[in-house]
mmCIF file of C-alpha atoms in Angstrom:
data_model
loop_
_atom_site.group_PDB
_atom_site.id
_atom_site.type_symbol
_atom_site.label_atom_id
_atom_site.label_comp_id
_atom_site.label_asym_id
_atom_site.label_seq_id
_atom_site.Cartn_x
_atom_site.Cartn_y
_atom_site.Cartn_z
ATOM 1 C CA MET X 1 7.014 -51.566 -72.538
ATOM 2 C CA ASN X 2 6.301 -55.113 -73.904
ATOM 3 C CA THR X 3 6.051 -55.059 -77.734
ATOM 4 C CA LEU X 4 2.746 -56.677 -77.702
ATOM 5 C CA VAL X 5 1.301 -54.276 -75.240
ATOM 6 C CA VAL X 6 2.733 -51.350 -77.592
ATOM 7 C CA ALA X 7 0.980 -53.081 -80.566
ATOM 8 C CA ALA X 8 -2.299 -53.619 -78.837
ATOM 9 C CA LEU X 9 -2.453 -49.949 -77.690
ATOM 10 C CA THR X 10 -1.699 -48.914 -81.378
ATOM 11 C CA PHE X 11 -4.397 -51.026 -82.685
ATOM 12 C CA PHE X 12 -7.169 -49.680 -80.409
ATOM 13 C CA ALA X 13 -6.153 -46.063 -80.652
ATOM 14 C CA PRO X 14 -8.822 -43.825 -82.313
ATOM 15 C CA SER X 15 -8.009 -43.092 -85.792
ATOM 16 C CA LEU X 16 -9.211 -40.605 -88.492
ATOM 17 C CA PRO X 17 -8.595 -40.787 -92.241
ATOM 18 C CA LEU X 18 -6.969 -38.140 -94.359
ATOM 19 C CA LYS X 19 -7.955 -36.751 -97.691
ATOM 20 C CA SER X 20 -4.332 -37.116 -98.770
ATOM 21 C CA GLY X 21 -4.441 -40.686 -98.014
ATOM 22 C CA GLY X 22 -3.690 -42.702 -94.933
ATOM 23 C CA LYS X 23 -4.903 -41.877 -91.343
ATOM 24 C CA VAL X 24 -3.932 -40.339 -88.255
ATOM 25 C CA SER X 25 -3.958 -42.175 -84.758
ATOM 26 C CA LEU X 26 -4.964 -40.352 -81.671
ATOM 27 C CA TYR X 27 -3.326 -40.821 -78.038
ATOM 28 C CA GLY X 28 -4.461 -39.067 -75.025
ATOM 29 C CA SER X 29 -6.657 -36.240 -74.279
ATOM 30 C CA GLY X 30 -6.627 -32.310 -74.573
ATOM 31 C CA PRO X 31 -5.736 -30.069 -77.494
ATOM 32 C CA PRO X 32 -4.335 -31.834 -80.529
ATOM 33 C CA VAL X 33 -0.560 -31.831 -81.135
ATOM 34 C CA VAL X 34 0.962 -33.518 -84.174
ATOM 35 C CA PHE X 35 3.992 -35.691 -83.032
ATOM 36 C CA SER X 36 6.744 -35.921 -85.657
ATOM 37 C CA SER X 37 9.289 -38.589 -85.006
ATOM 38 C CA GLY X 38 12.919 -38.843 -86.203
ATOM 39 C CA LEU X 39 13.937 -39.193 -90.083
ATOM 40 C CA PHE X 40 11.157 -37.044 -91.155
ATOM 41 C CA ASN X 41 8.579 -38.787 -89.118
ATOM 42 C CA SER X 42 9.359 -42.270 -90.533
ATOM 43 C CA MET X 43 10.597 -43.550 -87.351
ATOM 44 C CA PRO X 44 7.964 -45.725 -85.283
ATOM 45 C CA SER X 45 6.183 -43.654 -82.669
ATOM 46 C CA TRP X 46 6.718 -46.625 -80.055
ATOM 47 C CA LEU X 47 10.373 -45.756 -79.806
ATOM 48 C CA TYR X 48 9.047 -42.792 -77.782
ATOM 49 C CA THR X 49 6.691 -44.357 -75.484
ATOM 50 C CA GLU X 50 7.906 -42.629 -72.305
ATOM 51 C CA MET X 51 7.612 -39.381 -73.967
ATOM 52 C CA PHE X 52 4.184 -40.319 -75.132
ATOM 53 C CA ASP X 53 3.044 -41.096 -71.448
ATOM 54 C CA ASN X 54 4.595 -37.722 -70.275
ATOM 55 C CA MET X 55 2.618 -35.671 -72.762
ATOM 56 C CA LYS X 56 -0.721 -37.461 -73.336
ATOM 57 C CA ARG X 57 -1.946 -36.454 -70.003
ATOM 58 C CA ASN X 58 -2.469 -32.808 -71.171
ATOM 59 C CA VAL X 59 -2.677 -33.113 -75.012
ATOM 60 C CA THR X 60 -3.957 -35.518 -77.618
ATOM 61 C CA LEU X 61 -0.917 -36.563 -79.547
ATOM 62 C CA VAL X 62 -1.573 -37.142 -83.284
ATOM 63 C CA VAL X 63 0.411 -39.591 -85.065
ATOM 64 C CA ALA X 64 0.356 -39.189 -89.000
ATOM 65 C CA PRO X 65 1.983 -41.446 -91.774
ATOM 66 C CA PRO X 66 5.458 -40.131 -93.076
ATOM 67 C CA PHE X 67 6.187 -37.718 -94.634
ATOM 68 C CA LEU X 68 5.008 -34.409 -93.101
ATOM 69 C CA ASN X 69 4.717 -31.104 -94.962
ATOM 70 C CA ASP X 70 2.559 -28.101 -94.809
ATOM 71 C CA LYS X 71 -0.193 -29.535 -96.977
ATOM 72 C CA ARG X 72 -0.422 -32.523 -94.682
ATOM 73 C CA ILE X 73 -0.629 -30.434 -91.495
ATOM 74 C CA ASP X 74 -3.495 -28.647 -93.060
ATOM 75 C CA ASP X 75 -5.215 -32.146 -93.963
ATOM 76 C CA ILE X 76 -4.761 -33.134 -90.434
ATOM 77 C CA ALA X 77 -6.357 -29.887 -88.885
ATOM 78 C CA ASP X 78 -9.262 -30.407 -91.400
ATOM 79 C CA ALA X 79 -9.570 -34.029 -90.454
ATOM 80 C CA LEU X 80 -9.840 -33.251 -86.710
ATOM 81 C CA GLY X 81 -12.163 -30.278 -87.361
ATOM 82 C CA ALA X 82 -9.571 -27.958 -85.651
ATOM 83 C CA GLU X 83 -8.808 -24.536 -86.397
ATOM 84 C CA SER X 84 -5.173 -25.318 -85.480
ATOM 85 C CA VAL X 85 -3.010 -27.961 -84.021
ATOM 86 C CA GLY X 86 0.257 -27.751 -82.069
ATOM 87 C CA PHE X 87 3.460 -29.555 -83.248
ATOM 88 C CA PHE X 88 6.353 -31.555 -81.529
ATOM 89 C CA SER X 89 9.232 -32.895 -83.397
ATOM 90 C CA HIS X 90 12.380 -34.704 -82.701
ATOM 91 C CA SER X 91 15.308 -34.536 -85.178
ATOM 92 C CA SER X 92 14.725 -34.147 -89.041
ATOM 93 C CA ILE X 93 11.828 -32.308 -90.217
ATOM 94 C CA ASN X 94 10.626 -30.872 -93.820
ATOM 95 C CA PRO X 95 11.001 -27.016 -93.126
ATOM 96 C CA SER X 96 7.610 -26.602 -95.061
ATOM 97 C CA VAL X 97 5.857 -27.924 -92.054
ATOM 98 C CA LEU X 98 6.489 -24.730 -90.250
ATOM 99 C CA THR X 99 5.034 -22.498 -92.752
ATOM 100 C CA SER X 100 1.481 -24.117 -92.277
ATOM 101 C CA THR X 101 -1.178 -21.220 -91.159
ATOM 102 C CA ARG X 102 -2.746 -24.034 -89.133
ATOM 103 C CA LEU X 103 0.007 -24.564 -86.703
ATOM 104 C CA SER X 104 -0.542 -22.721 -83.353
ATOM 105 C CA ARG X 105 2.700 -23.460 -81.811
ATOM 106 C CA ALA X 106 5.817 -25.828 -82.395
ATOM 107 C CA VAL X 107 8.369 -27.450 -80.219
ATOM 108 C CA LEU X 108 11.245 -28.676 -82.148
ATOM 109 C CA CYS X 109 13.858 -30.982 -80.278
ATOM 110 C CA ASP X 110 17.183 -30.802 -82.107
ATOM 111 C CA PRO X 111 15.767 -29.927 -85.296
ATOM 112 C CA ILE X 112 17.681 -31.065 -88.539
ATOM 113 C CA THR X 113 17.039 -30.078 -92.089
ATOM 114 C CA LEU X 114 18.756 -30.533 -95.405
ATOM 115 C CA PRO X 115 20.960 -27.730 -96.407
ATOM 116 C CA GLU X 116 19.832 -25.440 -99.066
ATOM 117 C CA LEU X 117 21.687 -24.856 -102.440
ATOM 118 C CA THR X 118 22.258 -20.939 -102.969
ATOM 119 C CA PRO X 119 24.305 -19.159 -105.549
ATOM 120 C CA ALA X 120 27.099 -19.047 -102.930
ATOM 121 C CA GLY X 121 27.016 -22.666 -102.119
ATOM 122 C CA MET X 122 25.273 -24.794 -99.592
ATOM 123 C CA SER X 123 23.954 -23.234 -96.525
ATOM 124 C CA SER X 124 21.383 -23.819 -93.575
ATOM 125 C CA SER X 125 17.753 -23.674 -94.508
ATOM 126 C CA VAL X 126 16.067 -20.606 -93.608
ATOM 127 C CA ILE X 127 12.319 -20.876 -92.509
ATOM 128 C CA GLN X 128 9.616 -18.066 -92.225
ATOM 129 C CA SER X 129 7.768 -19.687 -89.471
ATOM 130 C CA SER X 130 4.057 -19.097 -89.224
ATOM 131 C CA CYS X 131 3.802 -19.674 -85.464
ATOM 132 C CA PRO X 132 5.747 -19.307 -82.176
ATOM 133 C CA ILE X 133 8.538 -21.905 -81.922
ATOM 134 C CA LEU X 134 10.326 -23.462 -79.136
ATOM 135 C CA ILE X 135 13.714 -25.055 -80.008
ATOM 136 C CA LEU X 136 14.986 -27.472 -77.354
ATOM 137 C CA ARG X 137 18.658 -28.492 -77.667
ATOM 138 C CA ALA X 138 20.354 -31.623 -76.128
ATOM 139 C CA GLY X 139 23.590 -30.022 -74.903
ATOM 140 C CA LYS X 140 25.733 -32.875 -76.341
ATOM 141 C CA ALA X 141 24.247 -32.572 -79.834
ATOM 142 C CA TYR X 142 25.586 -29.256 -80.070
ATOM 143 C CA ASP X 143 28.967 -29.720 -78.165
ATOM 144 C CA ASP X 144 32.040 -29.284 -80.425
ATOM 145 C CA THR X 145 34.088 -31.719 -78.368
ATOM 146 C CA GLU X 146 31.522 -34.321 -79.334
ATOM 147 C CA ILE X 147 30.105 -35.713 -82.535
ATOM 148 C CA SER X 148 27.466 -32.696 -83.038
ATOM 149 C CA ILE X 149 24.846 -31.892 -85.369
ATOM 150 C CA PRO X 150 26.477 -29.739 -88.183
ATOM 151 C CA GLU X 151 25.717 -26.244 -88.225
ATOM 152 C CA ILE X 152 24.665 -26.321 -92.014
ATOM 153 C CA ASN X 153 21.885 -28.928 -90.800
ATOM 154 C CA SER X 154 20.542 -26.688 -88.164
ATOM 155 C CA PRO X 155 17.568 -24.418 -89.724
ATOM 156 C CA VAL X 156 17.734 -20.859 -89.231
ATOM 157 C CA ILE X 157 14.206 -19.612 -88.082
ATOM 158 C CA GLU X 158 12.964 -16.259 -88.946
ATOM 159 C CA GLY X 159 10.172 -15.355 -86.755
ATOM 160 C CA ASP X 160 9.235 -15.728 -83.088
ATOM 161 C CA CYS X 161 11.782 -18.288 -82.106
ATOM 162 C CA THR X 162 13.280 -19.110 -78.523
ATOM 163 C CA TYR X 163 16.076 -21.596 -77.830
ATOM 164 C CA SER X 164 16.735 -23.645 -74.626
ATOM 165 C CA THR X 165 19.618 -25.870 -73.838
ATOM 166 C CA ILE X 166 19.288 -29.001 -71.681
ATOM 167 C CA ASP X 167 22.902 -29.760 -70.716
ATOM 168 C CA GLY X 168 24.236 -33.286 -70.332
ATOM 169 C CA VAL X 169 21.980 -35.170 -72.681
ATOM 170 C CA GLY X 170 22.427 -36.261 -76.172
ATOM 171 C CA HIS X 171 20.271 -36.550 -79.261
ATOM 172 C CA PRO X 172 19.024 -39.955 -78.712
ATOM 173 C CA ASP X 173 18.203 -39.820 -75.121
ATOM 174 C CA ILE X 174 14.740 -38.767 -75.862
ATOM 175 C CA LEU X 175 14.114 -42.360 -77.246
ATOM 176 C CA ASP X 176 12.997 -45.316 -74.930
ATOM 177 C CA ASP X 177 16.070 -46.741 -72.891
ATOM 178 C CA LYS X 178 16.403 -49.588 -75.290
ATOM 179 C CA TRP X 179 16.735 -47.511 -78.269
ATOM 180 C CA ALA X 180 18.895 -45.051 -76.646
ATOM 181 C CA THR X 181 21.262 -47.698 -75.480
ATOM 182 C CA MET X 182 21.479 -49.045 -79.026
ATOM 183 C CA ALA X 183 22.244 -45.405 -80.297
ATOM 184 C CA GLU X 184 24.933 -45.343 -77.494
ATOM 185 C CA GLN X 185 26.487 -48.528 -78.722
ATOM 186 C CA THR X 186 26.917 -47.434 -82.261
ATOM 187 C CA ASN X 187 29.019 -44.325 -81.377
ATOM 188 C CA LEU X 188 26.888 -42.472 -83.927
ATOM 189 C CA TRP X 189 25.717 -39.937 -81.381
ATOM 190 C CA PRO X 190 26.930 -39.055 -77.901
ATOM 191 C CA THR X 191 24.459 -39.905 -75.140
ATOM 192 C CA VAL X 192 23.999 -39.132 -71.313
ATOM 193 C CA SER X 193 26.016 -42.359 -70.592
ATOM 194 C CA ASN X 194 29.166 -41.724 -72.709
ATOM 195 C CA THR X 195 30.713 -38.602 -71.126
ATOM 196 C CA LYS X 196 34.462 -38.796 -71.438
ATOM 197 C CA SER X 197 36.546 -37.035 -68.557
ATOM 198 C CA PRO X 198 39.955 -35.034 -69.423
ATOM 199 C CA PHE X 199 42.883 -37.344 -68.600
ATOM 200 C CA HIS X 200 43.824 -35.068 -65.332
ATOM 201 C CA GLU X 201 40.302 -34.740 -64.160
ATOM 202 C CA TRP X 202 39.387 -38.604 -64.349
ATOM 203 C CA LYS X 203 38.390 -40.556 -61.402
ATOM 204 C CA LEU X 204 36.449 -43.586 -60.797
ATOM 205 C CA GLN X 205 32.671 -42.791 -60.808
ATOM 206 C CA PRO X 206 29.964 -44.974 -59.421
ATOM 207 C CA LYS X 207 27.695 -44.632 -62.236
ATOM 208 C CA GLY X 208 25.768 -47.594 -63.515
ATOM 209 C CA LYS X 209 22.972 -48.258 -65.963
ATOM 210 C CA ASP X 210 20.326 -47.302 -63.368
ATOM 211 C CA ASP X 211 21.853 -43.890 -63.110
ATOM 212 C CA GLN X 212 21.517 -43.660 -66.889
ATOM 213 C CA LYS X 213 17.874 -44.555 -67.008
ATOM 214 C CA LEU X 214 17.254 -42.041 -64.132
ATOM 215 C CA ALA X 215 19.035 -39.232 -66.185
ATOM 216 C CA ARG X 216 17.222 -40.162 -69.486
ATOM 217 C CA SER X 217 13.826 -40.106 -67.487
ATOM 218 C CA LYS X 218 14.341 -36.795 -66.118
ATOM 219 C CA TYR X 219 15.372 -35.416 -69.678
ATOM 220 C CA ARG X 220 12.186 -36.687 -71.172
ATOM 221 C CA LYS X 221 10.016 -35.323 -68.228
ATOM 222 C CA GLN X 222 11.806 -31.751 -68.809
ATOM 223 C CA VAL X 223 11.219 -31.798 -72.399
ATOM 224 C CA ALA X 224 7.500 -32.839 -72.138
ATOM 225 C CA GLU X 225 6.909 -30.408 -69.497
ATOM 226 C CA ARG X 226 8.555 -27.604 -71.356
ATOM 227 C CA ALA X 227 6.746 -28.543 -74.318
ATOM 228 C CA ILE X 228 3.267 -28.679 -72.994
ATOM 229 C CA ARG X 229 3.759 -25.470 -71.204
ATOM 230 C CA PHE X 230 4.837 -23.630 -74.399
ATOM 231 C CA ILE X 231 2.194 -25.257 -76.523
ATOM 232 C CA LEU X 232 -0.692 -24.704 -74.134
ATOM 233 C CA ASP X 233 0.391 -21.045 -73.376
#
């Protein structure tokens, strides 16, 4: 989407002030779902335009300032006048978010948390969730043959938690094409477009950029559909 169009849509989005400072912007219609972007909700939401388009037909996406924690979730619910809110995140999150009693349900895409320091050393963060959680994993992000998310950065959820893996896609593929391609070019994360075949299995594949876009678009639709179905259940 054109940058000027995105800026205009952002400018005209309804907003509400928060007691803790800043404001939330609202997109779509339906029950409220807080949308947390990567890097602890510090990445611009317009990197996820297609995800927004897929989700906002069924829910109201709530975009809040960084950084989210349990108190901020409570503040958002109060500002909206809602008993509870849904939660959707991609990548890094603050574990305390999931302890808020104002969450109805949460969907986490490739959740990443900072490890905890224990007497035995560093370990994965352990979260006592306050609500049912669905974790959607991009297959390539957890493949030992790829650059994968370290196990120590994957939170351990204690409570009602379901895991589901979508094969053939990578951690950045949920982003719009331009940004997913930039991630691909850095080789920081594997993506849908940089699969490598074993030597004896290699053959020329008629796979171009259009195929990559179609695969990414299909992935975003899958994520949106599963997330909405789970949150609204």
